Coordinates of C-alpha atoms and ligand atoms in Angstrom, one line a residue:
M19 CA 0.0 -0.1 0.0
D20 CA 1.3 3.4 -1.0
N21 CA -1.5 5.7 0.3
R22 CA -1.0 9.2 1.3
V23 CA -3.1 11.9 3.0
I24 CA -2.5 15.6 2.0
I25 CA -3.5 18.0 4.8
G26 CA -3.3 21.8 4.9
G27 CA -0.9 22.5 7.8
Q28 CA -2.0 26.3 8.2
W29 CA -5.2 28.2 7.2
G30 CA -5.7 26.8 3.9
D31 CA -4.3 27.6 0.4
E32 CA -1.0 26.0 1.2
G33 CA -0.7 24.6 -2.3
K34 CA -2.5 21.2 -1.7
G35 CA -3.8 21.2 -5.3
K36 CA -0.3 21.4 -6.7
I37 CA 1.0 18.8 -4.4
V38 CA -1.8 16.3 -5.0
D39 CA -1.3 16.8 -8.9
A40 CA 2.4 16.3 -8.4
L41 CA 1.9 13.0 -6.5
G42 CA -1.1 11.9 -8.5
E43 CA 0.8 9.8 -11.0
G44 CA -0.1 6.1 -11.2
V45 CA -2.4 6.3 -8.2
D46 CA -5.8 4.6 -8.4
W47 CA -8.0 7.0 -6.5
V48 CA -7.8 10.6 -5.5
I49 CA -10.4 11.3 -2.7
R50 CA -11.8 14.4 -1.4
Y51 CA -13.4 13.9 2.0
Q52 CA -14.5 17.1 3.6
G53 CA -15.5 20.7 2.8
G54 CA -17.2 21.7 -0.6
A55 CA -16.8 24.3 -3.0
N56 CA -15.3 26.7 -0.5
A57 CA -12.0 25.1 -1.6
G58 CA -9.9 26.6 -4.4
H59 CA -7.3 24.2 -5.5
T60 CA -5.0 25.6 -8.2
I61 CA -3.1 23.5 -10.8
M62 CA -1.0 24.4 -13.7
R63 CA -1.3 22.4 -16.8
G64 CA 1.7 24.0 -18.6
D65 CA 0.9 27.5 -18.7
E66 CA -2.8 27.1 -18.3
K67 CA -4.2 27.7 -14.6
I68 CA -6.9 25.4 -13.5
V69 CA -8.9 26.0 -10.4
L70 CA -10.8 23.2 -9.0
H71 CA -13.4 23.5 -6.1
L72 CA -15.1 20.1 -5.9
V73 CA -13.3 17.9 -8.5
P74 CA -10.2 16.2 -6.9
S75 CA -7.0 17.7 -8.3
G76 CA -5.7 14.1 -9.2
L77 CA -8.1 13.9 -12.0
L78 CA -5.7 16.0 -14.3
R79 CA -3.6 12.8 -14.4
E80 CA -5.0 10.2 -17.0
G81 CA -6.2 7.0 -15.5
V82 CA -6.9 8.3 -12.0
K83 CA -10.3 7.7 -10.5
G84 CA -11.9 10.6 -8.5
Y85 CA -14.1 10.3 -5.4
L86 CA -16.2 12.8 -3.4
G87 CA -16.6 11.2 0.0
N88 CA -19.5 11.2 2.4
G89 CA -18.0 13.9 4.5
M90 CA -18.5 16.5 1.8
V91 CA -21.2 19.0 1.1
I92 CA -22.0 19.2 -2.6
D93 CA -23.4 21.9 -4.5
P94 CA -24.8 20.1 -7.7
W95 CA -24.9 23.4 -9.7
A96 CA -21.3 24.1 -9.1
L97 CA -20.3 20.4 -9.5
R98 CA -22.0 20.4 -13.1
D99 CA -20.3 23.6 -14.0
E100 CA -17.0 22.4 -12.9
I101 CA -17.4 19.1 -14.9
L102 CA -18.5 20.9 -17.9
S103 CA -15.5 23.4 -17.9
L104 CA -13.0 20.5 -17.4
E105 CA -14.6 18.7 -20.3
E106 CA -14.4 21.7 -22.5
I107 CA -10.6 21.6 -22.0
G108 CA -10.2 18.0 -22.8
I109 CA -10.3 16.6 -19.2
K110 CA -12.8 13.7 -19.0
V111 CA -14.5 13.5 -15.6
R112 CA -17.8 11.7 -15.9
D113 CA -16.6 8.3 -16.6
R114 CA -14.2 8.2 -13.8
M115 CA -15.5 10.3 -10.9
F116 CA -17.9 8.9 -8.2
V117 CA -19.8 10.8 -5.7
S118 CA -20.9 9.1 -2.4
A119 CA -24.7 8.8 -2.0
A120 CA -24.2 9.8 1.7
A121 CA -22.6 13.2 1.1
H122 CA -24.8 16.1 1.6
L123 CA -26.5 18.3 -1.0
L124 CA -25.8 22.0 -0.8
L125 CA -28.8 23.8 -2.0
P126 CA -29.3 27.5 -3.0
Y127 CA -30.8 28.4 0.3
H128 CA -27.7 27.3 2.2
K129 CA -25.8 30.0 0.4
R130 CA -28.5 32.6 1.0
I131 CA -28.5 31.7 4.7
D132 CA -24.7 31.9 4.7
E133 CA -24.6 35.4 3.2
A134 CA -27.5 36.7 5.3
G135 CA -26.0 35.4 8.4
E136 CA -22.5 36.9 7.6
S137 CA -24.2 40.4 6.9
Q138 CA -26.1 40.2 10.2
L139 CA -22.8 39.5 12.2
K140 CA -21.2 42.7 10.5
R141 CA -17.8 43.3 12.2
K142 CA -18.0 40.0 13.9
S143 CA -18.5 38.0 10.7
I144 CA -16.3 34.9 10.0
G145 CA -15.6 36.0 6.5
T146 CA -16.9 32.8 4.9
T147 CA -16.6 32.1 1.3
G148 CA -20.3 32.4 1.0
R149 CA -20.7 29.1 -0.5
G150 CA -23.3 27.9 2.0
I151 CA -20.9 25.5 3.8
G152 CA -21.9 26.2 7.5
P153 CA -25.8 26.0 6.9
C154 CA -25.3 22.8 4.8
Y155 CA -23.2 21.2 7.5
G156 CA -25.7 22.6 10.1
D157 CA -28.5 20.8 8.3
K158 CA -26.5 17.5 8.3
V159 CA -25.9 17.6 12.0
A160 CA -29.6 18.7 12.6
R161 CA -30.6 15.7 10.5
T162 CA -32.7 17.9 8.3
G163 CA -30.5 17.8 5.2
L164 CA -30.9 16.1 1.8
R165 CA -28.1 13.7 0.5
V166 CA -26.7 13.2 -2.8
G167 CA -28.5 9.6 -2.9
D168 CA -31.8 11.6 -2.9
L169 CA -31.1 12.5 -6.4
L170 CA -31.8 8.9 -7.4
Q171 CA -35.4 9.0 -6.4
P172 CA -38.2 9.2 -8.9
N173 CA -38.6 12.9 -10.2
E174 CA -41.9 13.6 -8.4
N175 CA -40.6 12.5 -5.1
L176 CA -37.4 14.5 -5.4
E177 CA -39.3 17.6 -6.6
R178 CA -41.7 17.2 -3.6
M179 CA -38.8 16.9 -1.2
V180 CA -36.9 19.9 -2.6
I181 CA -40.0 22.2 -2.6
E182 CA -40.6 21.2 1.0
K183 CA -37.0 22.1 2.0
V184 CA -37.0 25.4 0.1
L185 CA -40.3 26.5 1.7
E186 CA -38.9 25.7 5.1
A187 CA -35.7 27.7 4.3
N188 CA -37.9 30.5 3.0
E189 CA -39.5 30.7 6.4
R190 CA -36.2 30.8 8.1
L191 CA -34.8 33.4 5.8
S192 CA -37.9 35.7 6.4
A193 CA -38.0 35.2 10.1
L194 CA -34.3 35.5 10.9
Y195 CA -32.9 37.7 8.2
D196 CA -35.9 39.4 6.6
A197 CA -34.6 38.0 3.3
E198 CA -36.3 37.5 0.0
P199 CA -37.8 33.9 -0.6
L200 CA -36.3 31.6 -3.2
P201 CA -38.4 30.2 -5.9
A202 CA -39.1 26.6 -4.6
S203 CA -40.5 24.8 -7.7
G204 CA -37.9 26.5 -10.0
I205 CA -35.1 25.1 -7.9
A206 CA -36.9 21.6 -7.7
Q207 CA -37.2 21.6 -11.4
E208 CA -33.5 22.4 -12.0
L209 CA -32.5 19.8 -9.5
V210 CA -34.4 17.1 -11.4
V211 CA -32.4 18.0 -14.5
L212 CA -29.1 18.1 -12.6
A213 CA -29.8 14.6 -11.1
K214 CA -30.0 13.2 -14.7
T215 CA -26.5 14.4 -15.3
L216 CA -25.1 13.5 -11.7
G217 CA -27.1 10.3 -11.3
P218 CA -24.6 7.9 -13.2
M219 CA -21.7 9.1 -10.8
I220 CA -23.6 8.3 -7.5
V221 CA -22.3 5.2 -5.7
D222 CA -22.4 3.4 -2.4
G223 CA -19.2 4.4 -0.7
Y224 CA -18.6 1.3 1.0
E225 CA -18.7 -0.6 -2.2
A226 CA -16.7 2.0 -4.4
L227 CA -13.9 2.0 -1.9
A228 CA -13.7 -1.6 -1.5
G229 CA -10.4 -2.0 -3.4
V230 CA -8.9 0.6 -1.1
R231 CA -10.2 -1.1 2.0
R232 CA -8.7 -4.5 0.9
G233 CA -5.4 -2.8 -0.2
T234 CA -5.6 -3.7 -3.7
E235 CA -6.0 0.0 -5.0
S236 CA -4.0 2.9 -3.8
A237 CA -5.4 6.2 -2.7
L238 CA -4.3 9.8 -2.2
F239 CA -6.6 11.7 0.0
E240 CA -7.0 15.4 -0.8
G241 CA -7.7 17.6 2.2
A242 CA -9.3 20.8 1.8
Q243 CA -8.9 23.9 3.9
G244 CA -6.3 23.6 6.7
T245 CA -5.7 22.3 10.2
L246 CA -6.3 25.7 11.8
L247 CA -9.7 26.1 10.2
D248 CA -10.8 22.7 11.5
I249 CA -14.2 22.9 13.2
D250 CA -13.0 21.2 16.4
H251 CA -9.3 22.0 16.6
G252 CA -9.1 25.4 15.0
S253 CA -9.7 28.9 16.4
Y254 CA -13.3 28.5 16.7
P255 CA -15.6 30.2 15.7
F256 CA -13.2 31.5 13.0
V257 CA -13.0 28.1 11.1
T258 CA -14.9 26.2 8.5
S259 CA -17.4 23.6 9.4
S260 CA -15.7 20.3 8.8
N261 CA -12.8 18.3 10.1
A262 CA -9.8 19.5 7.9
T263 CA -7.6 17.3 10.2
V264 CA -6.6 13.8 9.6
G265 CA -9.8 12.3 11.3
G266 CA -11.9 13.7 8.4
A267 CA -10.2 11.4 6.1
M268 CA -11.8 8.4 8.0
T269 CA -15.1 9.7 8.9
G270 CA -15.4 11.6 5.5
T271 CA -14.8 8.2 3.6
G272 CA -15.8 5.4 5.9
L273 CA -12.2 4.0 5.5
P274 CA -10.4 2.6 8.5
P275 CA -7.1 4.2 9.9
R276 CA -4.8 1.6 8.2
C277 CA -5.9 2.8 4.7
L278 CA -4.4 6.3 5.3
G279 CA -0.8 5.6 5.0
E280 CA 1.5 8.6 5.1
I281 CA 0.2 11.8 6.6
Y282 CA 1.8 14.8 4.6
G283 CA 1.2 18.2 5.8
I284 CA 1.4 21.0 3.5
F285 CA 2.9 24.4 4.7
K286 CA 3.9 27.5 2.9
A287 CA 7.3 28.9 3.6
Y288 CA 5.3 31.8 5.4
C289 CA 1.7 32.0 6.4
T290 CA -1.6 33.4 4.9
R291 CA -5.2 33.5 6.0
V292 CA -8.3 34.5 4.2
G293 CA -11.3 35.7 6.4
N294 CA -11.4 36.9 9.9
G295 CA -9.8 35.6 13.2
P296 CA -6.7 35.6 14.9
F297 CA -3.5 35.5 13.1
P298 CA -0.4 36.2 15.4
S299 CA 2.3 36.4 12.8
E300 CA 0.4 38.6 10.5
L301 CA 2.2 41.5 8.7
L302 CA 0.2 44.6 8.4
A303 CA 0.5 47.5 6.1
E304 CA 3.4 47.6 3.4
E305 CA 5.1 44.4 4.7
G306 CA 2.0 42.5 4.3
E307 CA 1.3 44.0 1.0
D308 CA 4.7 43.1 -0.4
L309 CA 4.4 39.4 0.5
R310 CA 0.8 39.5 -1.0
R311 CA 2.2 40.8 -4.2
L312 CA 5.1 38.5 -4.2
G313 CA 3.0 35.3 -3.6
G314 CA 0.0 36.5 -5.6
E315 CA -2.0 35.8 -2.5
F316 CA -5.5 36.3 -3.7
G317 CA -8.2 33.8 -3.1
A318 CA -8.6 30.9 -5.7
T319 CA -12.4 30.9 -4.7
T320 CA -13.4 34.4 -3.9
G321 CA -10.5 36.4 -5.2
R322 CA -10.3 38.2 -1.8
A323 CA -6.9 39.5 -0.8
R324 CA -5.3 36.9 1.6
R325 CA -3.7 38.2 4.7
C326 CA 0.0 37.4 4.9
G327 CA 2.5 36.9 7.6
W328 CA 5.7 34.9 8.7
F329 CA 6.0 31.2 9.2
D330 CA 4.4 30.4 12.6
L331 CA 6.2 27.5 14.1
V332 CA 4.0 27.4 17.3
A333 CA 1.0 26.9 14.9
A334 CA 2.8 24.5 12.8
R335 CA 4.2 22.1 15.5
Y336 CA 0.5 21.9 16.7
S337 CA -0.6 21.0 13.3
V338 CA 2.2 18.4 12.9
D339 CA 1.3 16.7 16.3
L340 CA -2.4 17.0 15.8
N341 CA -2.4 15.2 12.5
G342 CA 0.5 12.8 13.4
M343 CA 2.4 14.1 10.1
T344 CA 4.8 11.7 8.9
G345 CA 6.3 14.3 6.6
V346 CA 5.7 17.9 5.4
V347 CA 6.2 19.7 2.1
I348 CA 7.1 23.4 2.2
T349 CA 5.6 25.3 -0.7
K350 CA 6.3 28.8 -2.2
L351 CA 9.9 28.7 -1.2
D352 CA 10.6 30.9 -4.2
V353 CA 8.2 33.7 -3.1
L354 CA 10.9 34.7 -0.3
D355 CA 13.7 34.6 -2.9
G356 CA 14.0 38.5 -3.1
M357 CA 13.7 39.1 0.7
S358 CA 16.7 40.6 2.6
V359 CA 15.3 39.3 6.0
I360 CA 13.0 36.4 6.8
K361 CA 11.4 35.7 10.1
A362 CA 9.8 32.7 11.7
A363 CA 7.9 32.8 14.9
T364 CA 9.4 30.3 17.4
A365 CA 7.2 31.2 20.4
Y366 CA 4.4 33.4 21.6
E367 CA 4.3 35.8 24.4
Y368 CA 1.2 35.4 26.2
E369 CA 0.2 37.8 29.3
G370 CA 3.9 38.5 29.9
T371 CA 5.2 34.8 29.7
E372 CA 6.6 32.7 26.9
R373 CA 4.3 30.2 25.5
M374 CA 5.4 27.5 23.2
T375 CA 2.0 25.8 22.7
F376 CA -0.9 26.9 20.4
P377 CA -4.0 27.9 22.1
A378 CA -6.8 26.8 19.8
R379 CA -9.2 29.3 21.8
A380 CA -9.8 32.2 19.5
G381 CA -9.7 34.6 22.5
D382 CA -6.4 33.4 23.8
L383 CA -4.8 33.3 20.4
E384 CA -5.8 36.8 19.8
R385 CA -3.7 37.9 23.0
C386 CA -0.6 36.1 21.8
K387 CA 2.4 38.1 20.5
T388 CA 5.0 36.5 18.4
V389 CA 8.8 36.0 19.3
Y390 CA 10.6 35.9 16.0
R391 CA 14.0 34.4 14.8
E392 CA 15.5 36.3 12.0
F393 CA 17.3 34.8 8.9
Q394 CA 19.3 36.7 6.4
G395 CA 17.6 36.3 3.1
W396 CA 19.2 34.2 0.2
E397 CA 18.5 36.8 -2.4
K398 CA 18.9 34.5 -5.3
P399 CA 16.3 32.7 -7.5
T400 CA 15.1 29.2 -6.5
T401 CA 12.6 28.3 -9.1
G402 CA 15.1 26.5 -11.2
C403 CA 16.5 24.4 -8.3
R404 CA 15.8 20.7 -8.5
S405 CA 17.8 19.4 -5.7
L406 CA 19.0 20.4 -2.3
T407 CA 22.4 21.1 -3.7
D408 CA 21.1 23.6 -6.1
L409 CA 19.5 25.7 -3.4
P410 CA 21.4 28.7 -2.1
A411 CA 23.0 27.7 1.3
R412 CA 20.8 30.3 3.2
A413 CA 17.7 28.7 1.8
R414 CA 18.8 25.4 3.0
Q415 CA 19.6 26.6 6.4
Y416 CA 16.1 28.1 6.7
L417 CA 14.7 24.8 5.7
E418 CA 16.9 22.9 8.0
F419 CA 15.7 25.1 10.8
L420 CA 12.1 24.5 9.9
E421 CA 12.6 20.7 9.7
Q422 CA 14.3 20.7 13.2
E423 CA 11.7 22.7 14.9
L424 CA 8.8 20.7 13.2
G425 CA 10.4 17.4 14.4
T426 CA 9.4 15.6 11.2
H427 CA 11.1 15.3 7.7
I428 CA 10.6 17.7 5.0
I429 CA 9.9 15.5 2.1
G430 CA 9.5 18.0 -0.6
V431 CA 10.2 21.7 -1.5
S432 CA 8.1 23.5 -3.9
V433 CA 9.8 26.3 -5.8
G434 CA 7.2 27.5 -8.4
R435 CA 3.7 26.8 -9.5
G436 CA 4.4 24.2 -12.2
R437 CA 4.1 20.4 -11.5
D438 CA 7.9 19.8 -12.0
E439 CA 9.0 22.9 -10.0
M440 CA 9.7 20.7 -7.0
I441 CA 12.6 19.3 -5.0
W442 CA 11.9 16.0 -3.6
T443 CA 13.7 15.2 -0.4
P444 CA 12.4 11.8 0.9
E445 CA 15.3 11.5 3.3
G446 CA 14.5 15.0 4.7
I447 CA 16.7 18.2 4.6
S448 CA 19.1 18.0 7.6
T449 CA 22.4 16.1 7.0
Ligands
GDP4 P1 -4.7 25.0 -2.2 O1 -5.9 25.7 -1.8 O2 -3.9 24.6 -0.9 O3 -4.7 24.0 -3.3 O4 -3.9 26.3 -2.7 P2 -4.3 27.5 -3.7 O5 -4.4 26.9 -5.0 O6 -5.6 28.1 -3.2 O7 -3.2 28.5 -3.4 C1 -1.8 28.2 -3.8 C2 -1.2 29.3 -4.8 O8 0.1 29.1 -4.9 C3 -1.8 28.7 -6.2 O9 -1.9 29.9 -7.1 C4 -0.6 28.0 -6.7 O10 -0.5 28.0 -8.1 C5 0.4 28.6 -6.2 N1 1.6 27.8 -5.9 C6 1.7 26.5 -5.3 N2 3.0 26.1 -5.0 C7 3.8 27.2 -5.4 C8 5.2 27.5 -5.3 O11 5.9 26.7 -4.9 N3 5.6 28.8 -5.8 C9 4.7 29.6 -6.2 N4 5.1 30.9 -6.5 N5 3.5 29.6 -6.3 C10 3.0 28.2 -5.9
IMO5 P1 -8.6 25.6 0.5 O1 -9.0 24.1 0.4 C1 -8.5 29.2 2.6 C2 -12.0 30.0 5.3 C3 -12.8 31.3 5.0 C4 -13.4 31.7 6.3 C5 -13.5 30.2 7.1 C6 -15.1 29.7 6.9 O2 -8.5 26.3 -0.9 O3 -7.5 25.6 1.2 P2 -16.5 28.6 5.0 O4 -16.9 29.2 3.6 O5 -15.7 27.4 4.9 O6 -17.6 28.5 6.0 O7 -15.4 29.8 5.6 O8 -12.7 29.4 6.2 N1 -11.8 29.0 4.0 C7 -10.6 28.9 3.4 N2 -9.7 29.6 3.6 N3 -8.6 28.1 1.9 C8 -9.8 27.4 1.9 O9 -10.0 26.3 1.1 C9 -10.9 27.9 2.6 N4 -12.1 27.4 2.8 C10 -12.6 28.1 3.6 O10 -12.1 32.3 4.3 O11 -12.3 32.3 7.0
MG6 MG1 -7.2 27.4 -2.0

């Protein structure tokens, strides 16, 4: 078995899509297991940029099968559009992607409630992607949701169920948010049409993943969001509504722990966060803007400017420990190429004392100040580097320091957006 789980180590957008694509050659399955179209995973096919929200990044590789697990929330409109736009550029999806019947259906009212809820919170808002994620998972947990398998019902039943749900949601929208109602029968009719397109892809997850369970088929698990956005282990309430940590790969597929294999965490060589919530190593004003410009840090889903800051080792160690990461990949090293000084937060200062552990409570994290270690920049391009010895000595020293502090091997370093702009270091960095 050669299975691997790819997990965001920070606040999302670490480059998971690129790494899944880079590791996807020859795997049987690439599996998404949590989240929905809030994810935006960017892959380069030559010079062409492809952003995926629901479809697993591994599908850019021929012969790979894709799977959307029961832990996901799936907007059928978004899924259809994504499939069609991939097919337009010659990437076949329909005959090799499967969707768990137990995944939840994300319907237009979830998005409307997400938006209305956020605008009611005003300055206290979470800064969601507006994709309806929280309300859909809310319905799942409240046991009032519809599931992908419901699309397989006879048209009249499906139509009736959807109309009922939309009318209920309209009451909620009007009572809580004074918002306009949605057209119930129009939505139901559209969904009946969508069910025809998506129906052939719907499967029973236990059966579909039998080969992975038996160990005769390999799987690459593609996490969405990041550890610090996990609903349980992130800085609640400034989190997403699913388990972005390793447990999500099990509950979100129904596969047992022995199927996971290696647990790889993806970390940028610095940090970013989209949306609101504490971010101890954030750089404000010009410094933050410089990093944003150099890293092209604008959201792949919403286009929002990402908040930028230095690598946070306190948060990263938490991430490594929480997920039991067996290796990490550092991405976007090249973004730091032009910097004369690079910093990494090694500890927090909390109420006058030094603190080495990450407080997941948002209120406590908000009060943490960072203690930095400074590095002299290497000020040389790294994008052309393909081995450790190609890297400038100072870049290697920075990576060695990160590896020692993280306590796990750096198994790869990404030095550009392209699939091959990678240095693989299976033995780690430190000599
Ligand atoms: P994901 O959500 O974790 O898949 O990450 P995103 O796709 O949202 O954001 C990562 C961005 O960084 C994308 O625009 C990638 O093309 C880009 N990227 C990934 N790795 C590298 C790298 O090593 N160097 C540079 N310059 N860009 C990278
Ligand atoms: P990928 O998979 C970065 C953030 C939002 C917001 C919070 C809750 O591309 O790394 P939600 O819409 O999920 O209810 O928003 O989570 N967020 C992400 N940030 N990358 C993502 O996905 C994200 N998905 C959600 O900005 O702060
Ligand atoms: Mg992203």
